[in-house]
Coordinates of C-alpha atoms in Angstrom, one line a residue:
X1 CA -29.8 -10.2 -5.2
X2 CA -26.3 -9.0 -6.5
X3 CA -25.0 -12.4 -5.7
X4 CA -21.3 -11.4 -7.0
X5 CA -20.5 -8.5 -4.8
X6 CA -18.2 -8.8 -2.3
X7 CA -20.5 -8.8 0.6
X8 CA -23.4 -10.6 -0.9
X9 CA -20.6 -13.5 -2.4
X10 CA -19.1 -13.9 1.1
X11 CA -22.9 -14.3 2.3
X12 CA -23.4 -17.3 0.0
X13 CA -20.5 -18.7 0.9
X14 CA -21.4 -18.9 4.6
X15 CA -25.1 -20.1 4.2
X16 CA -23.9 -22.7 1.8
X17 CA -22.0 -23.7 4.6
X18 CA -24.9 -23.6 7.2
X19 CA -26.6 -26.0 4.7
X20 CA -29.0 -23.7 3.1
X21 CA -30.0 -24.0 -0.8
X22 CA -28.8 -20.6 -2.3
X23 CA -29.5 -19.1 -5.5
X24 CA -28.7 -15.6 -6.9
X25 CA -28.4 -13.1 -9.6
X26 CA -25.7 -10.4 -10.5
X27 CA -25.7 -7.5 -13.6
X28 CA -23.0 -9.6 -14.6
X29 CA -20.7 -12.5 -14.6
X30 CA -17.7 -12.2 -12.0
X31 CA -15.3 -13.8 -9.4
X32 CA -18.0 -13.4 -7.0
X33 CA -20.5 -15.3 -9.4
X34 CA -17.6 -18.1 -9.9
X35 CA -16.7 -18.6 -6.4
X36 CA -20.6 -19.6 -5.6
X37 CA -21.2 -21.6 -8.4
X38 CA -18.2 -23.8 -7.8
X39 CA -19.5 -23.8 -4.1
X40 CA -22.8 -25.1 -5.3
X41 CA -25.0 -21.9 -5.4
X42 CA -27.1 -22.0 -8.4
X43 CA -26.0 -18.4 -9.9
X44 CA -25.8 -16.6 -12.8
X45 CA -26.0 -13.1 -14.5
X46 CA -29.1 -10.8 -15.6
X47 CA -31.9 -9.5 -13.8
X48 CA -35.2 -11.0 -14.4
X49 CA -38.6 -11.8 -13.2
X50 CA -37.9 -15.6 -14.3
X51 CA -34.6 -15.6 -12.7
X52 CA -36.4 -15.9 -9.1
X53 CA -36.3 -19.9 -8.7
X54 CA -40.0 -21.6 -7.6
X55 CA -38.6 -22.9 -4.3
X56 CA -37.3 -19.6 -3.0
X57 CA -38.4 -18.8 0.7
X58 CA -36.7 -15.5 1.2
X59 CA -35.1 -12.7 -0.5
X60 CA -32.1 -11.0 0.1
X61 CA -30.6 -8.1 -1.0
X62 CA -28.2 -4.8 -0.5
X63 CA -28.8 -1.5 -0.4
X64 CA -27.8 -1.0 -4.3
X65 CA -30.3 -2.7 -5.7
X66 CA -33.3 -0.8 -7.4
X67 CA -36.9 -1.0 -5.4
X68 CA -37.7 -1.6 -9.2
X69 CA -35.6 -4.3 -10.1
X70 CA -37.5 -7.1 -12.0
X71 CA -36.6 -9.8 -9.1
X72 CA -37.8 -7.9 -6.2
X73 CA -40.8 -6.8 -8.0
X74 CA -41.5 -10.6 -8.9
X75 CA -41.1 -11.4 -5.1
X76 CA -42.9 -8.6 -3.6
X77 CA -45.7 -10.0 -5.6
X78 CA -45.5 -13.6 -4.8
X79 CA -45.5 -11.8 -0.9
X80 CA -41.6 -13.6 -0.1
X81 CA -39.8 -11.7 2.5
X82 CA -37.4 -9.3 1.1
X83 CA -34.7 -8.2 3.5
X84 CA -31.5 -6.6 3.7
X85 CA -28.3 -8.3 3.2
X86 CA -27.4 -7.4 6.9
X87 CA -30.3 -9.5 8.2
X88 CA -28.8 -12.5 6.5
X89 CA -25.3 -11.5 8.1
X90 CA -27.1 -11.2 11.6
X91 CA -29.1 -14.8 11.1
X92 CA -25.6 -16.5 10.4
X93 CA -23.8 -15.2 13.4
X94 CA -26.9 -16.4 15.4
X95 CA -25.6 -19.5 17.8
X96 CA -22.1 -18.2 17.6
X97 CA -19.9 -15.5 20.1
X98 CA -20.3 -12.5 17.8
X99 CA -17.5 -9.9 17.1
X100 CA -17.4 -7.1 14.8
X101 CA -15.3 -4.5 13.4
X102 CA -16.4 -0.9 13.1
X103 CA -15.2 2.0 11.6
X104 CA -14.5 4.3 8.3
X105 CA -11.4 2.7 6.9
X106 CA -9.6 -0.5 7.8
X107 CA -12.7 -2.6 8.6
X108 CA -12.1 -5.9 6.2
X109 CA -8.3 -6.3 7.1
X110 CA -8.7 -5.8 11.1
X111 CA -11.6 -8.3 11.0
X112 CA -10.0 -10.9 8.7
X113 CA -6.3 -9.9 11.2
X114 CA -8.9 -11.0 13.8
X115 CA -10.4 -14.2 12.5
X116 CA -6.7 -15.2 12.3
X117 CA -5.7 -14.1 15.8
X118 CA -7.9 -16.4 17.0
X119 CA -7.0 -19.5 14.9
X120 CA -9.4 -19.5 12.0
X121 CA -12.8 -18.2 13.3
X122 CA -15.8 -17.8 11.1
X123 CA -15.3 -14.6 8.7
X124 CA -17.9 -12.4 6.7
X125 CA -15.7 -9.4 5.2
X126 CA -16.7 -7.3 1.9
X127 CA -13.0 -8.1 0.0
X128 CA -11.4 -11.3 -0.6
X129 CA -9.3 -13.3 1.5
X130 CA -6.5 -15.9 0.7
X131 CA -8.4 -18.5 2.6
X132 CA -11.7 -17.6 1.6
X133 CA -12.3 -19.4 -2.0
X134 CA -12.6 -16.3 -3.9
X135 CA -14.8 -14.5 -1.4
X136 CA -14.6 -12.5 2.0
X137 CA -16.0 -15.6 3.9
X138 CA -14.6 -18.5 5.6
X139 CA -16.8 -21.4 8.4
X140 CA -14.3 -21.6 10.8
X141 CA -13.7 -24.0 13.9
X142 CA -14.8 -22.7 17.4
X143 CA -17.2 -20.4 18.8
X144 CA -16.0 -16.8 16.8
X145 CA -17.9 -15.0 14.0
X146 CA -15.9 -12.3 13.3
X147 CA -18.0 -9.4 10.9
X148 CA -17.2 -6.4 9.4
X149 CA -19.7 -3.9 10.7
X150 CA -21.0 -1.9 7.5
X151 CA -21.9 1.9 8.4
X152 CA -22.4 3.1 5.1
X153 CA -26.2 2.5 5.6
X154 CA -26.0 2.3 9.0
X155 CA -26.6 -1.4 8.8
X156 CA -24.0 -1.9 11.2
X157 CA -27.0 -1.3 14.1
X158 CA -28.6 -4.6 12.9
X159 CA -26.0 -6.5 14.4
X160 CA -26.1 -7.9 17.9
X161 CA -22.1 -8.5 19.0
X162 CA -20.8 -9.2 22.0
X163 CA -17.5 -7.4 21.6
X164 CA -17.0 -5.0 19.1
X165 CA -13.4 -2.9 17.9
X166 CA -14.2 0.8 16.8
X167 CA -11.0 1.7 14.4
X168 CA -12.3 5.4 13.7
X169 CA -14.2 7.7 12.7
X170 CA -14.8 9.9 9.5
X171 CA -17.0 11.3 7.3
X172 CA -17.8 9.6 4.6
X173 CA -20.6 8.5 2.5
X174 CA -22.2 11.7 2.0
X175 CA -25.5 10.6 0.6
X176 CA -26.1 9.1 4.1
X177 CA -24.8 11.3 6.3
X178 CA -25.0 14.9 6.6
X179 CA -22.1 15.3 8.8
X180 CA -19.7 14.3 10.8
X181 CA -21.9 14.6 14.0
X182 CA -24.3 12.2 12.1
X183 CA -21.5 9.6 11.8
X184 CA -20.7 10.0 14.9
X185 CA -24.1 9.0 16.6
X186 CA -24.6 6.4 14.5
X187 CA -20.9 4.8 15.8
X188 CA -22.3 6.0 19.4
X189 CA -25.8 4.5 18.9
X190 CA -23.4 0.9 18.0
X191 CA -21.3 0.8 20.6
X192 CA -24.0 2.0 23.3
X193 CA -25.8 -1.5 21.9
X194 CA -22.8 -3.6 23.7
X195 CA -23.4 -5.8 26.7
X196 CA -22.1 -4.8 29.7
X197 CA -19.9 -7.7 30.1
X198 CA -18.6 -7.6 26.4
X199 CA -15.5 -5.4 25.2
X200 CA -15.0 -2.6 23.0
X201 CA -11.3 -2.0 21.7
X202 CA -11.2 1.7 20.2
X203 CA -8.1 2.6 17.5
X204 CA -5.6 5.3 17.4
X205 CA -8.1 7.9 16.4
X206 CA -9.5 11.0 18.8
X207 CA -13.2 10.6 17.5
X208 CA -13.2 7.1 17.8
X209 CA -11.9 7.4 21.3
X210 CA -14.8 9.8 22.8
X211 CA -17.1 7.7 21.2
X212 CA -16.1 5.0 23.0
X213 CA -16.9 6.7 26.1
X214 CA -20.8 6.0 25.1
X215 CA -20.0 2.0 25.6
X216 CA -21.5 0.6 28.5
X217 CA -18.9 -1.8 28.6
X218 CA -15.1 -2.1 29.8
X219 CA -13.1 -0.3 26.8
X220 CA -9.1 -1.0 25.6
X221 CA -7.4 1.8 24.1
X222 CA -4.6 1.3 21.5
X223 CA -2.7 4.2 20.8
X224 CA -0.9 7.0 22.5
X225 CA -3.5 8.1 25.2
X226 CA -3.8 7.8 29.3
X227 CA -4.4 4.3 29.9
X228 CA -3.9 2.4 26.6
X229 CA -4.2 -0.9 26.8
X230 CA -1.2 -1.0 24.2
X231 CA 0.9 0.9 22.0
X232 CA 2.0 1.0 18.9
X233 CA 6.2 2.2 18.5
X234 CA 7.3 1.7 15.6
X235 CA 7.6 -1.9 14.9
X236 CA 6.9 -3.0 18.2
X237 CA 3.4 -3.3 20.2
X238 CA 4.0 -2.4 23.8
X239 CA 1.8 -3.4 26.3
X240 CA 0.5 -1.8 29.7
X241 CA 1.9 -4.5 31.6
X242 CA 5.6 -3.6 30.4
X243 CA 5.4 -6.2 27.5
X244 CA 7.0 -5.0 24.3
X245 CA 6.5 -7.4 21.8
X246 CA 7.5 -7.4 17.8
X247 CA 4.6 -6.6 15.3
X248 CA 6.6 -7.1 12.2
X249 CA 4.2 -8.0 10.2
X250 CA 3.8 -8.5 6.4
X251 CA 0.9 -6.1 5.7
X252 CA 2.3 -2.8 5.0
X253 CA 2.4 0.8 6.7
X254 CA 1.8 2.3 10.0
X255 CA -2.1 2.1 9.6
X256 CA -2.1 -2.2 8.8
X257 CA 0.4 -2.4 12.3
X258 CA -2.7 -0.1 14.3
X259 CA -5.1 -2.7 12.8
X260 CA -3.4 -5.7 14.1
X261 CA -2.6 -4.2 17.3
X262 CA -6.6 -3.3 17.6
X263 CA -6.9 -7.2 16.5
X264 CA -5.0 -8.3 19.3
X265 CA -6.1 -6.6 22.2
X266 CA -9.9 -8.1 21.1
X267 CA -8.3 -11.6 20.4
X268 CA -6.5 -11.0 24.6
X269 CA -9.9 -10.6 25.6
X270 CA -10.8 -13.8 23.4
X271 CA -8.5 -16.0 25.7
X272 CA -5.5 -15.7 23.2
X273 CA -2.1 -14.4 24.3
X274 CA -0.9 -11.6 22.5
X275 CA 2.1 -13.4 20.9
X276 CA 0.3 -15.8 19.7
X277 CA -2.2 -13.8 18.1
X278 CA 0.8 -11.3 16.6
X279 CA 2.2 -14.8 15.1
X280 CA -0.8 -15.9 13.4
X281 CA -1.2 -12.5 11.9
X282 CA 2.3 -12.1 10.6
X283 CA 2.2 -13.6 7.5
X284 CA -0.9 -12.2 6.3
X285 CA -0.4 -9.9 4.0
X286 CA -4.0 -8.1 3.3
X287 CA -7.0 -8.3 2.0
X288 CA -8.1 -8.3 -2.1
X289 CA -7.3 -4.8 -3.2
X290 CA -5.4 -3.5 -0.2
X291 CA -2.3 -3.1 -1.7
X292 CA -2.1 -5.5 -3.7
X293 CA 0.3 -6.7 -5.5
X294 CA -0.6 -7.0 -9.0
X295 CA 3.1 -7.8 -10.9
X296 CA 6.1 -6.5 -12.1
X297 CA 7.4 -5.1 -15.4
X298 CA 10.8 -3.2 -17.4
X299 CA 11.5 -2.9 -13.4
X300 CA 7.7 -1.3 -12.8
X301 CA 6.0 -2.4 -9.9
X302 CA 2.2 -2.0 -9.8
X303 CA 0.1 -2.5 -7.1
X304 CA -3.8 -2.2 -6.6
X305 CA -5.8 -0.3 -3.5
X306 CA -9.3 0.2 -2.6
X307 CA -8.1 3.8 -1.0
X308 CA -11.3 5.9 -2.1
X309 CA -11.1 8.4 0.8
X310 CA -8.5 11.0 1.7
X311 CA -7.6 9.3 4.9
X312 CA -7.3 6.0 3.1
X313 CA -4.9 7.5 0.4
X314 CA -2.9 9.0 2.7
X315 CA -2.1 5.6 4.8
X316 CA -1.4 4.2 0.9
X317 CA 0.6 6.4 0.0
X318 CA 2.5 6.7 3.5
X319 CA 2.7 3.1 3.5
X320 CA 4.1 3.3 -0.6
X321 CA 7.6 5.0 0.6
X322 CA 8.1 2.5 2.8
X323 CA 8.8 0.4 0.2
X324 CA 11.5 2.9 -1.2
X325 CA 10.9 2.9 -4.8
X326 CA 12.6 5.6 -7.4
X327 CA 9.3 7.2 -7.8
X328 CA 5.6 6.8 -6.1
X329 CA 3.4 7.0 -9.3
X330 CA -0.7 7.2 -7.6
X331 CA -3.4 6.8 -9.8
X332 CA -6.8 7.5 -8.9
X333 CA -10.3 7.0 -10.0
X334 CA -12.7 9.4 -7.8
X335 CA -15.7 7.2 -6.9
X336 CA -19.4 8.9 -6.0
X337 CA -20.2 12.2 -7.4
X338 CA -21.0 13.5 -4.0
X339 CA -17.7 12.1 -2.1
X340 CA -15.5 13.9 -4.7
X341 CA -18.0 16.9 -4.5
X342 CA -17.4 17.3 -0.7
X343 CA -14.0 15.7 -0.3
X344 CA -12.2 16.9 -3.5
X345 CA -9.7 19.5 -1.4
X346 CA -8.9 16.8 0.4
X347 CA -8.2 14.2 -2.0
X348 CA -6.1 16.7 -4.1
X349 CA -3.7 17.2 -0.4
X350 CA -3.4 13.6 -0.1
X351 CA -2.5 13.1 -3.6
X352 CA 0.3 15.5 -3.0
X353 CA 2.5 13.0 -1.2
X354 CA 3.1 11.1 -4.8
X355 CA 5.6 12.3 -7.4
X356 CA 3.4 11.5 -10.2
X357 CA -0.4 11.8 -10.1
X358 CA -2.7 10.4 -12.6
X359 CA -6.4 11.3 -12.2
X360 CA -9.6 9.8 -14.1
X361 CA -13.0 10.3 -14.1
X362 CA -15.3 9.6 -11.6
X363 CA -16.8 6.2 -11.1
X364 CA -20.7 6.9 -10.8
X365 CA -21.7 3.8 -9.0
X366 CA -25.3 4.9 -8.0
X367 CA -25.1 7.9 -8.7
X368 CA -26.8 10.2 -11.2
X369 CA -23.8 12.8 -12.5
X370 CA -23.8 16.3 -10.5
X371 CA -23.1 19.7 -12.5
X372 CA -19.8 20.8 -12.3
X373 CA -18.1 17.6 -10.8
X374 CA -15.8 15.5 -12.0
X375 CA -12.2 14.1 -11.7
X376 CA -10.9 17.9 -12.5
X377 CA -11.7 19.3 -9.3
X378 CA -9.5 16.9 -7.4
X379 CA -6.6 17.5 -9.8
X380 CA -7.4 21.2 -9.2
X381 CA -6.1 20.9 -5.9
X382 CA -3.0 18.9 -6.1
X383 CA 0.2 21.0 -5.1
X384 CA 3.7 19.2 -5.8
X385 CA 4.2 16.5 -7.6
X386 CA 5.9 17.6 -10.8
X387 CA 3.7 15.5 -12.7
X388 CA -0.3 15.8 -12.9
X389 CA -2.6 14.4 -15.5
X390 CA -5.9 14.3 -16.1
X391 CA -6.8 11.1 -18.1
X392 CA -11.0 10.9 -18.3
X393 CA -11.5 7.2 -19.5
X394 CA -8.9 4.9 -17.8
X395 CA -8.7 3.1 -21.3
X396 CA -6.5 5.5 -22.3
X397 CA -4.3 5.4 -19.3
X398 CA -1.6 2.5 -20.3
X399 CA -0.5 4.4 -23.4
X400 CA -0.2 8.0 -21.5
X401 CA 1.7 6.4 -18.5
X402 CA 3.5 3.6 -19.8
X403 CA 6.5 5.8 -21.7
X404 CA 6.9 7.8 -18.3
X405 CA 7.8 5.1 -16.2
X406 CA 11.0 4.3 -15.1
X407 CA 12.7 1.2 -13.4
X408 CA 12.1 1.7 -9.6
X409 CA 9.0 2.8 -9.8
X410 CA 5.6 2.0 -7.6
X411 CA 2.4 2.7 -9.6
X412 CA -0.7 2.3 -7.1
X413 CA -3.9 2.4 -8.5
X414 CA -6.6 3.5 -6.2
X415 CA -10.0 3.6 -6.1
X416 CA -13.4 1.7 -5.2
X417 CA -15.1 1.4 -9.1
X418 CA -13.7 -0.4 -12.3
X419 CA -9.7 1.0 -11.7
X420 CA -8.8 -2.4 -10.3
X421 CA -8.9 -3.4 -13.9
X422 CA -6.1 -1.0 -15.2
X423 CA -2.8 -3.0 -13.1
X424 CA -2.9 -6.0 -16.0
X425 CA -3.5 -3.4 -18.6
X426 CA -0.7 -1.5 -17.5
X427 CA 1.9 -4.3 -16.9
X428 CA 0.9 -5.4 -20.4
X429 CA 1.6 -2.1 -22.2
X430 CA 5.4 -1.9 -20.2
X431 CA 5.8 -5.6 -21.4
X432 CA 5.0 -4.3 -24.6
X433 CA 7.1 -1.1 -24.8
X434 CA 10.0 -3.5 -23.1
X435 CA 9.5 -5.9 -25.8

């Protein structure tokens, strides 16, 4: 159920690979949708009772889809199982040396960083990778089953690794958790779950650090604290041993160079030396939708980001000058009603670093609307850029921009809803003003 998403897709992938027959069903068609089909999945889009095949044995869904969806009502009446997409993630990694990734941002690209450390292991992330046919999955040689470990509904404690990385810590996902102390045992409640004789490798960030202390296992720190297994100096990882070695890599900003560094000093433990690790990694250059280039045009670059939380915008944007355009041009779509309701201050501070700022509407997802919020409140709180607009319906966004860019400048679009559709439309409309 919701075949096409990124998670569920990279699912399919990896228990077409195990063998298994695998139908689905999405709202609609998609990448996702494509990438099992031409796998061999028997797939398509609409929700219906007849859409549940005769020879299913078990049904598996995420945590967006309806209790009253016509498919899960048809199976719940035929008495199939009907479990959670994280039980399916948990069955695949079964006969392999699990690891997993945890953490509030930067979980896909340190757990793909990882799968490539170690030469190709077996990969399950929710965003697509290069080698990954369209999907977040790849069956890899050898005995590594690197996951990304999903907290949003604490489905992360389903999983059973034996060495886990903890990036950090935040509070996100509102509808779930109350606060930041309720994020915080549910991370502590993971990493307590550790063997003994496994590994935990916990990031650059001060919550994630004294909630490592909970693991019952030996623990690496990366980052500047007593002890660290390694640190990150600029472009250079240096080790506790004395090592300093290069960690030029081609995924950009100071956050991407914390992720492979986290990568490596799991990988170490894995039996693979850290310059070898840092070598495989090098090239890669993200994840789908971590900044990600989508072209160029009249000397506009564009480039697409998932960034959906302060934190996350802040490491785009951070990672944007780097690139030393004319002009940093962010646009963002505010996604959850209750995210932009709690978080809106924030957002409008990290928007700040951009010269430009372009905000939309929110992107519901789930949600039902909430009085009194929408994108307005984060553009309420944006202090010095000496552009800020307030574009509702991203439609409209191509022909409001478009004329205001200038040659040299970086547009990002950010967000986790529809905005990763606006980088073609854009390019098109400077094509078309250039022509």
């Amino acid at each position: 159920m919701g075949a096409g998403g990124a998670g569920m897709s990279a699912l399919g992938i990896l228990a077409l690979a195990e063998g298994w027959a695998v139908s689905g069903t999405d709202r609609e068609d998609g990448p996702g949708l494509q990438a099992l089909r031409a796998a061999g999945a028997q797939v398509h889009a609409g929700h219906a009772a007849e859409a549940l095949p005769p020879g299913v044995d078990t049904v598996f869904a995420s945590t967006a889809i309806p209790d009253d969806n016509p498919e899960l009502v048809a199976a719940r009446e035929r008495g199939l199982p009907v479990l959670h997409r994280s039980d399916l993630l948990a069955l695949l990694m079964q006969g392999h040396r699990g690891l997993a990734v945890a953490g509030a941002h930067g979980k896909s690209t340190t757990t793909a960083m990882l799968a490539l450390a170690l030469g190709g292991a077996t990969l399950c992330v929710g965003a697509e990778v290069p080698w990954g046919r369209g999907t977040g999955a790849a069956w890899g040689e050898g005995p590594w089953f690197c996951a990304e470990a999903d907290e949003s509904d604490r489905s992360l404690l389903r999983l059973a690794p034996e060495a886990a990385i903890l990036l950090n810590v935040d509070h996100d996902h509102h509808s779930t958790y109350g606060s930041i102390e309720d994020v915080e045992d549910v991370f502590r409640q993971f990493v307590r779950a550790l063997p003994p004789d496994g590994l935990l490798v916990a990031g650059p960030d001060a919550r994630a650090r004294a909630v490592a202390e909970s693991a019952p296992c030996p623990v690496r720190l990366v980052g500047e604290a007593d002890g660290a297994w390694a640190r990150v100096q600029g472009t250079e990882l240096v080790l506790a041993d004395g090592r300093s070695l290069s960690l030029d890599i081609a995924a950009p900003g100071a956050h991407n160079r914390a992720n492979a560094a986290c990568a490596v000093a799991l990988a170490d433990w894995c039996g693979v030396q850290p310059h070898d690790a840092i070598a495989r990694i090098a090239a890669f250059t993200g994840v789908g939708r971590r900044f990600e280039h989508k072209g160029t045009a009249a000397g506009v670059r564009v480039v697409d980001d998932y960034a959906h939380h302060p934190a996350e915008v802040t490491a785009t944007l951070r990672a944007a000058r780097d690139q030393n355009p004319a002009r940093v041009v962010a646009v963002f779509q505010p996604h959850l009603y209750s995210r932009t309701r709690e978080l809106a201050d924030e957002f409008g501070r990290a928007l700040s670093a951009a010269d430009v700022v372009v905000v939309t509407d929110i992107y519901a997802a789930r949600e039902e609307p909430l009085p009194g919020v929408d994108g307005e409140m984060v553009l309420r709180t944006v202090r010095g850029p000496g552009e800020v607009l307030y574009v509702p319906l991203l439609a409209d966004i191509p022909a409001v921009l478009a004329p205001d860019l200038r040659e040299g400048d970086l547009v990002i679009t950010m967000g986790a809803g529809d905005i990763t559709t606006l980088g073609p439309r854009l390019i098109a409309a400077l094509d078309g003003a250039r022509g």
